[in-house]
Short mmCIF file of C-alpha atoms in Angstrom, two decimals:
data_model
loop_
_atom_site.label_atom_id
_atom_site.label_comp_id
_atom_site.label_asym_id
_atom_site.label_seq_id
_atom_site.Cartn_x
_atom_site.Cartn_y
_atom_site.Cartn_z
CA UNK A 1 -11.56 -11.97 2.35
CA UNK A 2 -14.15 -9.55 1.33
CA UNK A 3 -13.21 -6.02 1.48
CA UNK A 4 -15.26 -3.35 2.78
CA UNK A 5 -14.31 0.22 2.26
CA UNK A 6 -11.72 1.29 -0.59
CA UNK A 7 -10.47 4.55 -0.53
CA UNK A 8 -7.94 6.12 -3.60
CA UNK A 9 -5.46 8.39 -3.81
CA UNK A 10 -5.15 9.82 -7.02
CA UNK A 11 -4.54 12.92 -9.42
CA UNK A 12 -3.20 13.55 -12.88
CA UNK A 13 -0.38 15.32 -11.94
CA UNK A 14 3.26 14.06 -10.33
CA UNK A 15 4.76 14.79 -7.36
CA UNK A 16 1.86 16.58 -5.77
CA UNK A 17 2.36 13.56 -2.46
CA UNK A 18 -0.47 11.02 -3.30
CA UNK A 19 1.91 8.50 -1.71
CA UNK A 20 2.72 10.40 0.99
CA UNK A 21 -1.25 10.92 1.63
CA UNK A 22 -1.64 7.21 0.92
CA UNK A 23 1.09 6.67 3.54
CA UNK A 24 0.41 8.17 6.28
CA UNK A 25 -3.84 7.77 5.70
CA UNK A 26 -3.37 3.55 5.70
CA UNK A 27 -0.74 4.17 8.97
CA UNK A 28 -3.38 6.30 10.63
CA UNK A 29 -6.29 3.54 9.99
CA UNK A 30 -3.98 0.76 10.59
CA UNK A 31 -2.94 2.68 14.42
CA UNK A 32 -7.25 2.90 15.28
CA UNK A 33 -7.43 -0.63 14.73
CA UNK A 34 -8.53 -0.90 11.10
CA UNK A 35 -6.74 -3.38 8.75
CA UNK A 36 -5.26 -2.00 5.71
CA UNK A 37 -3.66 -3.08 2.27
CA UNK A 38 -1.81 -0.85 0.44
CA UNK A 39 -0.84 -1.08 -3.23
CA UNK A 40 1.20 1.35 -5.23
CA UNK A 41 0.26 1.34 -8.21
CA UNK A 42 2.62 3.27 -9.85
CA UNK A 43 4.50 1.10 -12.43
CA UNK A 44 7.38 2.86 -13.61
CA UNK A 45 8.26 4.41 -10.03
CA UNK A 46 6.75 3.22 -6.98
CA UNK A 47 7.63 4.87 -3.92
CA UNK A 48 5.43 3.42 -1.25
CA UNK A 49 8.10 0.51 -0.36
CA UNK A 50 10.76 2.63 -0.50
CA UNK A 51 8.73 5.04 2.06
CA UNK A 52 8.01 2.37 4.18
CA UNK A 53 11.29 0.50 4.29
CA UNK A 54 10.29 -2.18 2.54
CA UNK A 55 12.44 -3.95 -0.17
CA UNK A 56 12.58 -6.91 -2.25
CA UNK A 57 10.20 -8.53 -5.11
CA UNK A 58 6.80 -10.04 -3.95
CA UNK A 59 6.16 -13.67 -3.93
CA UNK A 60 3.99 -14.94 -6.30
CA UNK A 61 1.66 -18.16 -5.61
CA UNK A 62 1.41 -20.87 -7.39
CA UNK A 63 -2.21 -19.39 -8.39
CA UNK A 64 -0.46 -16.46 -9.49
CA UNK A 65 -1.32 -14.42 -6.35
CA UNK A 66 0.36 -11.78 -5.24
CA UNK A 67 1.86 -12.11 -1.34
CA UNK A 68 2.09 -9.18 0.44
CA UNK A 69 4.83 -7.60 2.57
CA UNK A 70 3.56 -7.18 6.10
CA UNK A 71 4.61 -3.39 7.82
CA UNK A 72 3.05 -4.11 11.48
CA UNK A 73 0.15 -4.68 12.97
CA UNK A 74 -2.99 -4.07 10.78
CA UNK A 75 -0.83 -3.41 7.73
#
């Protein structure tokens, strides 16, 4: 699937709410019809999961792809 617009969160400082921004940005989009992925990219602490509920280790393919976790519709 080709993906058209990419949008990023980001800054160089912690705890200033990139995920929360992140959050609540792909929930918006994903509530006007828009479908969004999400990745957290945040290695030694990710909080998106644990903001959305989500829990457990992602499946990996035999093609070493990653499988994501599915929040609703559109996300």
């Amino acid at each position: 699937a080709r993906i058209k617009h990419k949008l990023i969160v980001m800054s160089g400082k912690g705890g200033v709410g990139k995920s929360s921004v992140a959050v609540y940005l792909a929930l918006g989009l994903a509530r006007h019809g828009y479908r969004v992925g999400l990745m957290d990219v945040d290695l030694h602490g990710p909080s998106v999961p644990k903001m959305l509920g989500l829990s457990g280790m992602l499946g990996i393919t035999k093609e070493e792809e990653i499988l994501p976790h599915s929040y609703g519709p559109n996300l």
